[in-house]
Coordinates of C-alpha atoms and ligand atoms in Angstrom, one line a residue:
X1 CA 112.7 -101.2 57.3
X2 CA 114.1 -98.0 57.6
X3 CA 115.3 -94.5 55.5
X4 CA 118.4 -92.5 56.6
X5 CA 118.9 -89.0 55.8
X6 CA 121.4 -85.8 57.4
X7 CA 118.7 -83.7 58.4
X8 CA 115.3 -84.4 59.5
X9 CA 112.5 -81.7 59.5
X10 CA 109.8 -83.3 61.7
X11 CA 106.1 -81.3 61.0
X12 CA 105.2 -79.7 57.4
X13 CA 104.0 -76.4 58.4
X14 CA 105.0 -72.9 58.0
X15 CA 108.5 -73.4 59.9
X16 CA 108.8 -76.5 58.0
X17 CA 108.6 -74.7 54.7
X18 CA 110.7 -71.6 55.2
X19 CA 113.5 -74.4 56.8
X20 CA 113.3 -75.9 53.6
X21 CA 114.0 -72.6 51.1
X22 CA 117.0 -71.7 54.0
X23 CA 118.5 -74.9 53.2
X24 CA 118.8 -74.9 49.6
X25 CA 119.8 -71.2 49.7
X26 CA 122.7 -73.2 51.6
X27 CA 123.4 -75.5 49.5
X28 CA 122.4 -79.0 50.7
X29 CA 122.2 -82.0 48.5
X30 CA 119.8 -83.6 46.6
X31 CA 119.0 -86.7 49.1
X32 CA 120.2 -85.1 52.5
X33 CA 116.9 -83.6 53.8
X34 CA 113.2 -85.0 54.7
X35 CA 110.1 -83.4 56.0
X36 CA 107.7 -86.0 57.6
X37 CA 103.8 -84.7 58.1
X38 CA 100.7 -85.5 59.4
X39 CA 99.3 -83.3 56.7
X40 CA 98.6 -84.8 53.0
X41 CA 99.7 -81.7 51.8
X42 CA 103.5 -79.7 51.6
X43 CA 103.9 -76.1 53.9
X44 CA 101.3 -73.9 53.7
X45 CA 100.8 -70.4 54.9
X46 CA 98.6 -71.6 57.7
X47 CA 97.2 -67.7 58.7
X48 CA 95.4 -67.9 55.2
X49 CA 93.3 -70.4 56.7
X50 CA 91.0 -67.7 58.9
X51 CA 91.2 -65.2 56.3
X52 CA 91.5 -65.5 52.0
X53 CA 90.6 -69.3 52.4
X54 CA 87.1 -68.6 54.1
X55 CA 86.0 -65.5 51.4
X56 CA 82.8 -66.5 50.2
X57 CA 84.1 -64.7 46.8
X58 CA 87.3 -66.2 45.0
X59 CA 88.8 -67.9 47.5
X60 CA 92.3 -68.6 48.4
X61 CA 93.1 -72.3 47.7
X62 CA 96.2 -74.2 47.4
X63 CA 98.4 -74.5 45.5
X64 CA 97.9 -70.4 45.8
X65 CA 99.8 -70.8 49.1
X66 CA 102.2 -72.7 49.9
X67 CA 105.1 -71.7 51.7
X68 CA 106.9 -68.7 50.9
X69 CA 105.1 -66.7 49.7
X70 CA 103.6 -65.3 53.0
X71 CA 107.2 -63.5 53.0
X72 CA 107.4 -62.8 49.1
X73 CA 109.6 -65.3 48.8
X74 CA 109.5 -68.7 45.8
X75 CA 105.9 -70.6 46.2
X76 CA 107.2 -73.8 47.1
X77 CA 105.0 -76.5 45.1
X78 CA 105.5 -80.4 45.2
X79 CA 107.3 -79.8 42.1
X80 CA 109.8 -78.0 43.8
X81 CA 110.8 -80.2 46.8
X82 CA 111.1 -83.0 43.6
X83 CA 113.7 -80.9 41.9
X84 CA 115.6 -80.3 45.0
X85 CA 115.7 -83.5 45.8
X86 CA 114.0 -82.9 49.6
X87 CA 112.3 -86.1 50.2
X88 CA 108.4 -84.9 51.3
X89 CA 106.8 -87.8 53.9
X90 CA 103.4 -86.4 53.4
X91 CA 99.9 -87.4 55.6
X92 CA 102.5 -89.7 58.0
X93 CA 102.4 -88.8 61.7
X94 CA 105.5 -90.1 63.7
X95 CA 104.3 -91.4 67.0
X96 CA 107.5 -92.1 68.8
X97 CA 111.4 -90.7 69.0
X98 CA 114.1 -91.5 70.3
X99 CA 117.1 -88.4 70.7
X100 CA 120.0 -90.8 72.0
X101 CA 119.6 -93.4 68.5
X102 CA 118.4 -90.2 66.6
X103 CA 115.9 -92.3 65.3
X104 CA 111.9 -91.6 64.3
X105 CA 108.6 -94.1 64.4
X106 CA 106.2 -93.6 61.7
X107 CA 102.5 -95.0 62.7
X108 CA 102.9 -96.9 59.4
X109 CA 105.9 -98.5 61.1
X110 CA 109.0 -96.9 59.6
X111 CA 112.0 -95.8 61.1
X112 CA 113.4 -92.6 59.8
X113 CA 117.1 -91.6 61.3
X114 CA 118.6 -88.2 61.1
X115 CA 122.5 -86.9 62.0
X116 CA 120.3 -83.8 62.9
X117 CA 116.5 -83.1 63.4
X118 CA 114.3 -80.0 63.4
X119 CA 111.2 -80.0 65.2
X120 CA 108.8 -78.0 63.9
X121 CA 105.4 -79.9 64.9
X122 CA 104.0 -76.3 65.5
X123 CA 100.5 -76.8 68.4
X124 CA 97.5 -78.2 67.9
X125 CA 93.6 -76.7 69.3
X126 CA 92.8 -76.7 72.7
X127 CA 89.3 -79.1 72.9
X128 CA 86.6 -78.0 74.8
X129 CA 86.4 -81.3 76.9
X130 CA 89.7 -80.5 78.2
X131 CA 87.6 -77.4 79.8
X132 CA 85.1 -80.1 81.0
X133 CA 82.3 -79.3 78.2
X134 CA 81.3 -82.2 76.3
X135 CA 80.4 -81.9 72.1
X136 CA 83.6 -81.1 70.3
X137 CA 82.6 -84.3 67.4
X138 CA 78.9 -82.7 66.5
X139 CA 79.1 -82.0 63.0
X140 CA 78.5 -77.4 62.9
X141 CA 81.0 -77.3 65.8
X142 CA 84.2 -76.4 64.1
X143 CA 88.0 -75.7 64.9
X144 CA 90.7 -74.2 63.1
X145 CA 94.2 -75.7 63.0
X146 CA 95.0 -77.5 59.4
X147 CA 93.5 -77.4 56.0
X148 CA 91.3 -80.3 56.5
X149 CA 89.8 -78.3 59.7
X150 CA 89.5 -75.2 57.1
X151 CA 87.5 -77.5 54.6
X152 CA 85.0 -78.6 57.1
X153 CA 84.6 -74.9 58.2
X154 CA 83.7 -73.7 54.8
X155 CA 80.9 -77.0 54.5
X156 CA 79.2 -76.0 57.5
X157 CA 79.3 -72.1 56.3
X158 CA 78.0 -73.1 53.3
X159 CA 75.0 -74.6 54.7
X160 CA 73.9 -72.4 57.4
X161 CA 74.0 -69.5 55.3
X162 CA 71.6 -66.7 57.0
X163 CA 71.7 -68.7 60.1
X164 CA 73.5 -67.8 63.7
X165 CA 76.5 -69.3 64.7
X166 CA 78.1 -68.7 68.2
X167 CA 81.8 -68.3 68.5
X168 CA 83.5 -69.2 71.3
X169 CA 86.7 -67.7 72.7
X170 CA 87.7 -63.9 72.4
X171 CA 91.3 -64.4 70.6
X172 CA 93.1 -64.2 67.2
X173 CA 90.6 -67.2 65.8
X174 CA 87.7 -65.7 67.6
X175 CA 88.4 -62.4 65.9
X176 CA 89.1 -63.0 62.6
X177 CA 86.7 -66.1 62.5
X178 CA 83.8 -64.0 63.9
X179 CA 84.8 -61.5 60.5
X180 CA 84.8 -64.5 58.5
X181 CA 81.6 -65.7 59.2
X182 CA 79.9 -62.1 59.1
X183 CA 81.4 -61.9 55.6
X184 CA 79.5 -65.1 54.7
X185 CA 76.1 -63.1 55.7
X186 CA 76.2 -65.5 59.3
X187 CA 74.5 -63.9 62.1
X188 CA 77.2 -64.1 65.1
X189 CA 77.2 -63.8 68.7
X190 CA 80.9 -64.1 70.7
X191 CA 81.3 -65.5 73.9
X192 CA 84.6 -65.5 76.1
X193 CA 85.6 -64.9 79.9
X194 CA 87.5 -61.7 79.6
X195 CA 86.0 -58.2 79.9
X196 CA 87.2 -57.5 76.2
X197 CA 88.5 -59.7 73.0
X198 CA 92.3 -60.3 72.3
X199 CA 92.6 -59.5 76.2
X200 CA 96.2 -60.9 76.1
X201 CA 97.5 -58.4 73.5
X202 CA 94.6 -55.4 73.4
X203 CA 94.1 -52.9 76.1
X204 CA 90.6 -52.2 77.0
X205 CA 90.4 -49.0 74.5
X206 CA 92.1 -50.5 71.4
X207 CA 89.9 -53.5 71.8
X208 CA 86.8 -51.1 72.3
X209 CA 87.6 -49.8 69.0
X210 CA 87.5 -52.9 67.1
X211 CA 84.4 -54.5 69.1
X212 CA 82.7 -51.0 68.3
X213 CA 83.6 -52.0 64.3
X214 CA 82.4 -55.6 64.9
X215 CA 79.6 -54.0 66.7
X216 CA 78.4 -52.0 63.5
X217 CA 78.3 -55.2 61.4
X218 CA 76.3 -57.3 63.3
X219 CA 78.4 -59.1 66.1
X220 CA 77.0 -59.3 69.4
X221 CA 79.4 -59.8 72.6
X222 CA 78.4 -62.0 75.4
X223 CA 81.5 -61.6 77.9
X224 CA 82.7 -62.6 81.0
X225 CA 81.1 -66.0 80.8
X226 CA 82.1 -69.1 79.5
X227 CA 80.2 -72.5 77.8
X228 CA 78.7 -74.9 80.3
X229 CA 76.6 -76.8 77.5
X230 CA 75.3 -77.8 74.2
X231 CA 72.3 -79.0 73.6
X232 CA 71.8 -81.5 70.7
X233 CA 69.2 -82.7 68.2
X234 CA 69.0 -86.9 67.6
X235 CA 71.5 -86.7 64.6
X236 CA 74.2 -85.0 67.2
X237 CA 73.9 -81.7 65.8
X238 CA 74.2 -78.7 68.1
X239 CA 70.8 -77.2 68.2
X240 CA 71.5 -74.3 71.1
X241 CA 74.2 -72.7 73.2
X242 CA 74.0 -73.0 77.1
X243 CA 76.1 -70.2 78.8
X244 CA 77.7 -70.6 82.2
X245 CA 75.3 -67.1 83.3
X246 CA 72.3 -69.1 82.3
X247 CA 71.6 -67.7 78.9
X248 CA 71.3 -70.3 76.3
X249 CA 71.8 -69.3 72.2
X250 CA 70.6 -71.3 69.6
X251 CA 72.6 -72.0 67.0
X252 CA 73.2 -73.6 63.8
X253 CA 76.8 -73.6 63.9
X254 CA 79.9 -73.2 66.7
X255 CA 83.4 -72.1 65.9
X256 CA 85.6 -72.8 68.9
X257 CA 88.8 -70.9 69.5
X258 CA 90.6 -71.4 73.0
X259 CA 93.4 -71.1 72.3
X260 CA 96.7 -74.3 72.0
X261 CA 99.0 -76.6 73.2
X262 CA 102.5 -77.2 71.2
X263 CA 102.9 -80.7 70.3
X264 CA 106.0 -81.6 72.4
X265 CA 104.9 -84.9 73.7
X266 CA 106.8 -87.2 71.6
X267 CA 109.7 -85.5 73.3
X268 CA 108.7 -85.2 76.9
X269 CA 111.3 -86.8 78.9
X270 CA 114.4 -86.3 76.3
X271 CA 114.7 -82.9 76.0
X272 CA 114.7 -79.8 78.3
X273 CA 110.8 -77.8 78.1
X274 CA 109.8 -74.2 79.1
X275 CA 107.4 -72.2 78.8
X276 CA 105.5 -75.2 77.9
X277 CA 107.3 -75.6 74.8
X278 CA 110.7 -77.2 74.2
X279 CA 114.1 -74.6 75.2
X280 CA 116.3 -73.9 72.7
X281 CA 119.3 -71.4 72.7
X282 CA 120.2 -68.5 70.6
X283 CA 120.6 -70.7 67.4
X284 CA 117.9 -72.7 68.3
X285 CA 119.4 -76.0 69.3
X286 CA 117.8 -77.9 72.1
X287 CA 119.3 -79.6 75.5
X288 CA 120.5 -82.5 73.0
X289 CA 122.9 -80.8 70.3
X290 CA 121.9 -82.9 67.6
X291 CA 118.3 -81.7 67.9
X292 CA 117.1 -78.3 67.1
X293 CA 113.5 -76.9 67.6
X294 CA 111.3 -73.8 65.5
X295 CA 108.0 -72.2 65.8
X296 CA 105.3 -72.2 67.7
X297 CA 106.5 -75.3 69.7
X298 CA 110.2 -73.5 70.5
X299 CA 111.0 -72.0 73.5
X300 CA 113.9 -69.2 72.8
X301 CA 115.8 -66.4 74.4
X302 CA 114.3 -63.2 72.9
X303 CA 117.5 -61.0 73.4
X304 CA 115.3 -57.4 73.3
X305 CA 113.5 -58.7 76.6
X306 CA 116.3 -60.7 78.0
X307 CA 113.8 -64.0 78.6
X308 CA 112.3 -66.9 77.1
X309 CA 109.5 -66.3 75.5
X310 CA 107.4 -69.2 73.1
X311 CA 105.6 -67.2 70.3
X312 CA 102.3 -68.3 68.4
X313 CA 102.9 -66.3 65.4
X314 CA 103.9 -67.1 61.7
X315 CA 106.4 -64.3 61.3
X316 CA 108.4 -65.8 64.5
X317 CA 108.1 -69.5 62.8
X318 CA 109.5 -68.8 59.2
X319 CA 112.4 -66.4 60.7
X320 CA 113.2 -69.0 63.7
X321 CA 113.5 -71.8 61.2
X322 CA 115.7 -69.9 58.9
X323 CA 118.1 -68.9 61.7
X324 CA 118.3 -72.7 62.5
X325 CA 119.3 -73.5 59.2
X326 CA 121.7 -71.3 59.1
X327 CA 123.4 -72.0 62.7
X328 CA 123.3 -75.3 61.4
X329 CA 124.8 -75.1 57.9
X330 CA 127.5 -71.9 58.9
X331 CA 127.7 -72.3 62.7
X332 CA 130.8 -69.9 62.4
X333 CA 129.1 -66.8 60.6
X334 CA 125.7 -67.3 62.8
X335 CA 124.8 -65.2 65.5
X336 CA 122.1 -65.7 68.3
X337 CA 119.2 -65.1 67.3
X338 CA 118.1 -61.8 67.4
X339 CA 114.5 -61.4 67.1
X340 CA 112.2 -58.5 67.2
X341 CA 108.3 -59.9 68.0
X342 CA 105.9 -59.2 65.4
X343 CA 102.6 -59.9 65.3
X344 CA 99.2 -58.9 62.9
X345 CA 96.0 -59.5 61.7
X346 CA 93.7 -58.6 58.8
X347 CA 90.0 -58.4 59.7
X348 CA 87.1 -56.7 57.2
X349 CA 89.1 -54.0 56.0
X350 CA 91.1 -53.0 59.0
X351 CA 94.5 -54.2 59.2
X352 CA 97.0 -54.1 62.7
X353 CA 100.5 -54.6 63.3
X354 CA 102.2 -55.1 66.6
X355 CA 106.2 -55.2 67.2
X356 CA 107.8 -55.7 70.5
X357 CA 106.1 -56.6 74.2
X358 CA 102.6 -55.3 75.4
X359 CA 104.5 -54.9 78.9
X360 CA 104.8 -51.8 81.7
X361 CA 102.3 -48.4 80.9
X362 CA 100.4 -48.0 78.1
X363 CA 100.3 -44.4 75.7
X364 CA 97.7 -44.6 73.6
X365 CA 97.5 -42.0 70.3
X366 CA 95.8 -41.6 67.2
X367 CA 92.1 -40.8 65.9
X368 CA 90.1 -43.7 68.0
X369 CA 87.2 -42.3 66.5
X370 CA 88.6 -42.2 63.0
X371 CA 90.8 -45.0 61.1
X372 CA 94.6 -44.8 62.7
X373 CA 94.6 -45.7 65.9
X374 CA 98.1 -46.5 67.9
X375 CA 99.6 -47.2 71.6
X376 CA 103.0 -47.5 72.7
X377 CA 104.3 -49.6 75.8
X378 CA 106.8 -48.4 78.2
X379 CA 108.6 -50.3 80.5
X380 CA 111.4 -49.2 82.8
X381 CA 111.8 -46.2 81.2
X382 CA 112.0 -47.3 77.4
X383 CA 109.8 -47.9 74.4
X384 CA 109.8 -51.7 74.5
X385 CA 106.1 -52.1 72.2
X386 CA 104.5 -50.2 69.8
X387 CA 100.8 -50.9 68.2
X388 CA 99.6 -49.5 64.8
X389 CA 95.7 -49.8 63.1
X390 CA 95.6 -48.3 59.2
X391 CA 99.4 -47.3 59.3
X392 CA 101.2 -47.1 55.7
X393 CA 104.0 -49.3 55.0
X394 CA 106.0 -46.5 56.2
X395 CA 104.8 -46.4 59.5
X396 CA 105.0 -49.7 60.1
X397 CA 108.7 -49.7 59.1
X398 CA 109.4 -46.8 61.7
X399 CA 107.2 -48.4 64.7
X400 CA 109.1 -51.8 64.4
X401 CA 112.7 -50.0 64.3
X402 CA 111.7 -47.4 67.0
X403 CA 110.7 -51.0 68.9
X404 CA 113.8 -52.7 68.2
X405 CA 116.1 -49.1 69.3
X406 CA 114.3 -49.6 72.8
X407 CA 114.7 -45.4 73.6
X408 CA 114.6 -44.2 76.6
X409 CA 111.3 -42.2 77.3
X410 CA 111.4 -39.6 80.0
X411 CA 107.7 -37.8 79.5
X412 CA 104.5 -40.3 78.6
X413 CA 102.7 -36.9 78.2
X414 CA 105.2 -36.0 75.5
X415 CA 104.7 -39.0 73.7
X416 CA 101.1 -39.5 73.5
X417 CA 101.3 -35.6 72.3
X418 CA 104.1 -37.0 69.4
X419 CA 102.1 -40.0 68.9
X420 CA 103.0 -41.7 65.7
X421 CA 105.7 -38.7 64.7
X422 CA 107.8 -40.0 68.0
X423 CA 108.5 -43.5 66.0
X424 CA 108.7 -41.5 62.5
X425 CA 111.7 -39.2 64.0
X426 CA 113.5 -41.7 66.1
Ligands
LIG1 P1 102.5 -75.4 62.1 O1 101.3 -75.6 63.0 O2 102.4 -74.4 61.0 O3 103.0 -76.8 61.6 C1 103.1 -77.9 62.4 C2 103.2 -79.1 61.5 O4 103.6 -80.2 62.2 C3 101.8 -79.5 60.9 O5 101.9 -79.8 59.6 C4 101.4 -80.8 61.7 O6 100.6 -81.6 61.0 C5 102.8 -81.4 61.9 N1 103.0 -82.3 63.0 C6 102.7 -82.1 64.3 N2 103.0 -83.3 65.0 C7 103.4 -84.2 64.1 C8 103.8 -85.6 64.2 N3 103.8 -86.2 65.4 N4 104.1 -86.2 63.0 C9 104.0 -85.6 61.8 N5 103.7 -84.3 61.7 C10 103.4 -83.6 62.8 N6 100.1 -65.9 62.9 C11 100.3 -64.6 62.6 O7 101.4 -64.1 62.9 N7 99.4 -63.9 61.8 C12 98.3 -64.5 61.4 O8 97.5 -63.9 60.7 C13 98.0 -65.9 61.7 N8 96.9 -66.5 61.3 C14 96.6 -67.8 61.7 C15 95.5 -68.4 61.3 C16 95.2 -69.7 61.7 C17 93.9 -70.3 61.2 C18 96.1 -70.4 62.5 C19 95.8 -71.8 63.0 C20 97.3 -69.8 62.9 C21 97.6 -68.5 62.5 N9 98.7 -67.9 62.9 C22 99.0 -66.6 62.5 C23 99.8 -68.6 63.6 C24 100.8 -69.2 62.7 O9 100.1 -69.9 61.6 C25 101.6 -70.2 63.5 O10 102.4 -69.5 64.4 C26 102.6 -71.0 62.5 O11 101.8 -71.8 61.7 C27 103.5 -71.8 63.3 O12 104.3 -72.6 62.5 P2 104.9 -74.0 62.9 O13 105.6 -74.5 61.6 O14 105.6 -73.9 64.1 O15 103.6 -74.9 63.1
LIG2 P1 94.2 -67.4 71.8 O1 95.2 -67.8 72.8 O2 94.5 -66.2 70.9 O3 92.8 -67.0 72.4 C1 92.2 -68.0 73.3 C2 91.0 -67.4 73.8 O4 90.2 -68.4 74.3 C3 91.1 -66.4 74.9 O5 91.2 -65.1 74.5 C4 89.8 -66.6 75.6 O6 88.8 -65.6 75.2 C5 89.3 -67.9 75.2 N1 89.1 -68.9 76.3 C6 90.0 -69.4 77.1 N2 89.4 -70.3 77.9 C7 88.1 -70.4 77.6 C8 87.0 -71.2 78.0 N3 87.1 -72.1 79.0 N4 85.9 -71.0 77.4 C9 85.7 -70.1 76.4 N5 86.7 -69.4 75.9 C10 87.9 -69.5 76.5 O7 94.0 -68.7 70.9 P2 93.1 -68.9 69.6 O8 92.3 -67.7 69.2 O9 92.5 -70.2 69.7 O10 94.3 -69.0 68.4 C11 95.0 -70.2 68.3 C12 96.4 -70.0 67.8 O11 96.4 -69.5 66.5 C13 97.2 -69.0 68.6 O12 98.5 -69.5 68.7 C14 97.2 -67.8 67.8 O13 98.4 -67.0 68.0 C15 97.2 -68.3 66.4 N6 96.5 -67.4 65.5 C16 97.1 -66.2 65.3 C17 96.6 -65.3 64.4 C18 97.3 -64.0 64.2 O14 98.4 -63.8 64.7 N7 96.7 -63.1 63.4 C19 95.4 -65.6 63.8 C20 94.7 -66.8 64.0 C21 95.3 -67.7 64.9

């Protein structure tokens, strides 16, 4: 028993949707293209997830979401896959492939083949048991990944309101989960290894002024220590948090954020990895040239640093997956890909954005006692990052194009002393 279709999306997230609009913007047929996930539902704008899906007031739910409207683009509904003729494989994990018969294995036993396939199976949570700590299944500790993760989050708000919950790792979930949960009047304490949260992106003094913020609603930081323990009540429930330094927390609920893995398993063995996802080239096309791979769980040359890099973040996924499409559909009028690193986040009501690499010195400038804060990274002689709390739409725009011109910068004095003007006059 079998289906055969021309192009294969494998994973229905974010890359999977915005693969999807590129596509019919490019005129495939009704018939020619399938998306097969292990989600019950179609693309979503997964960063909703930690932030208008958790509000305790009005709360973002599908069908409010889906894919692409993230970009202010069409809101991609079942309906629309239907009308398109894009065959949707929904809540359907494929457990095995095989790149040589370009063929896929459904766990329900179906083979799906493909002329060509895009993996976009994105990463799933790092457990805590794979860090040696037993507990992950107790019913108030919670991860974030998918919708159905999401769902059980907002259960085990719901009923420890007023309570304490301890959250566990100092990154993008830890931060904007921590907010989250404050939001939803939850007392909570963070606990992570570094010296400072968001230690792979934040310096020491941007991240002092957003702990400071945190600090002023309520968080408290435990850092520099990790989890060695849980203990539990008889109905396996987490009743307390036992710290690596000795201290132990009690709790009523656990949000763990550790950070990921991409899901490239199903094609360890067949395709070339790095970076501990799987390499692509400039238009995203893997070791085998029927096989192309987007988002988190892609490997690609980012030109502006002249490297591999994998990214985690949503913009990369929806502009990677378009620019496979396209090298796919009009290999002749496609260039490499070209791609200027953007990240965010949204937390209370502050609101970051971050273009380029957090590499070489550090500038810092702005108000760090007021509500615009900024930094710049040079490298070698040249602008190659730029930072930006409470900027206007504006100032974004000119941060990310002074990024992407790469100038040469000759005095750091000078530029801390231009701060955001340098990127405004660029
Ligand atoms: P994504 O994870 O979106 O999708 C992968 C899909 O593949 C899933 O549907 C999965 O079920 C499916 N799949 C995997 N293996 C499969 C198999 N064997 N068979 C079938 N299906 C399979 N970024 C950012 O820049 N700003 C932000 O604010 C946020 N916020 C944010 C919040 C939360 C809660 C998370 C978890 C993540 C973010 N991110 C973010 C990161 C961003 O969401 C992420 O980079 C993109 O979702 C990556 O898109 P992909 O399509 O690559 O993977
Ligand atoms: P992360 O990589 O951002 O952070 C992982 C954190 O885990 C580290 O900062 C560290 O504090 C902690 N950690 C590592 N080992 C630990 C240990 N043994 N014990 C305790 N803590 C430990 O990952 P994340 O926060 O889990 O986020 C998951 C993914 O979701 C990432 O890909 C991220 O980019 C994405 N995401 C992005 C955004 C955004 O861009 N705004 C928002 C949410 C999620």
């Amino acid at each position: 028993m079998g289906r055969a279709f021309v192009y294969v999306i494998l994973g229905g997230g974010v890359a999977a949707g915005y693969a999807a609009l590129e596509f019919t913007r490019r005129g495939v047929s009704q018939g020619e293209l399938c998306i097969i996930s292990e989600e019950p539902v179609p693309p979503y704008e997964r960063p909703a997830l930690s932030k208008g899906y958790l509000l305790p007031e009005a709360p973002a739910r599908l069908p409010s979401f889906h894919t692409c409207v993230g970009a202010n683009e069409e809101r991609l509904t079942p309906k629309w896959y239907k009308e398109h003729g894009i065959e949707l494989v929904l809540g359907t994990r494929v457990k095995s492939a095989d790149v040589k018969r370009k063929t896929l294995l459904t766990a329900a036993g179906e083979t799906i083949s493909y002329k060509i396939l895009i993996i976009a199976t994105g990463a799933r949570a790092l457990k805590l048991e794979e860090f040696g700590v037993s507990g992950s299944n107790a019913e108030n500790v919670c991860y974030l990944r998918d919708l159905a993760d999401a769902d059980r989050l907002v259960n085990v708000m719901q009923s420890c309101a007023g309570g304490n919950a301890v959250v566990i790792g100092g990154g993008y979930i830890g931060m904007e989960c921590a907010a989250s949960l404050v939001i939803n009047k939850i007392n909570v304490t963070m606990v992570f290894p570094e010296a400072h949260f968001m230690a792979r992106l934040f310096t020491p003094k941007i991240a002092s002024y957003y702990e400071d913020y945190y600090k002023s609603k309520g968080v408290k930081f435990i850092k520099g220590t990790v989890l060695s323990s849980f203990d539990m009540d008889s109905n396996g429930k987490v009743t307390a948090v036992n710290l690596r330094d000795g201290s132990r927390l009690p709790v009523d609920m656990v949000v763990v954020g550790i950070g990921i893995r991409p899901n490239t398993s199903l094609f360890e063995g067949q395709l070339t990895l790095e970076k501990g996802g799987i390499k692509v080239n400039g238009r995203m096309r893997t070791s085998n040239s029927s096989v192309y791979a987007v988002g988190d769980v892609a490997a690609f040359p980012v030109q502006l640093f002249g490297e591999t890099r994998r990214l985690e973040h949503v913009d990369s996924a929806r502009k990677s997956a378009r620019h496979a499409v396209a090298a796919i559909m009009e290999p002749n009028k496609t260039d490499d890909f070209d791609y200027l690193p953007f990240f965010y986040s949204r937390v209370f009501t502050l609101s970051w954005q971050f273009y380029g690499d957090n590499a070489g010195e550090v500038v810092h400038f702005g108000d760090y006692s007021g509500s615009t804060i900024g930094a710049y990274w040079v490298s070698k002689g040249h602008l190659v990052g730029s930072f930006l709390e409470g900027g206007s739409k504006e100032d974004y725009e000119a941060i990310a194009k002074a990024t992407k011109l790469k100038p040469a910068i000759e005095d750091l004095t000078e530029l801390e002393r231009q701060g955001l003007g340098f990127a405004l006059t660029v």
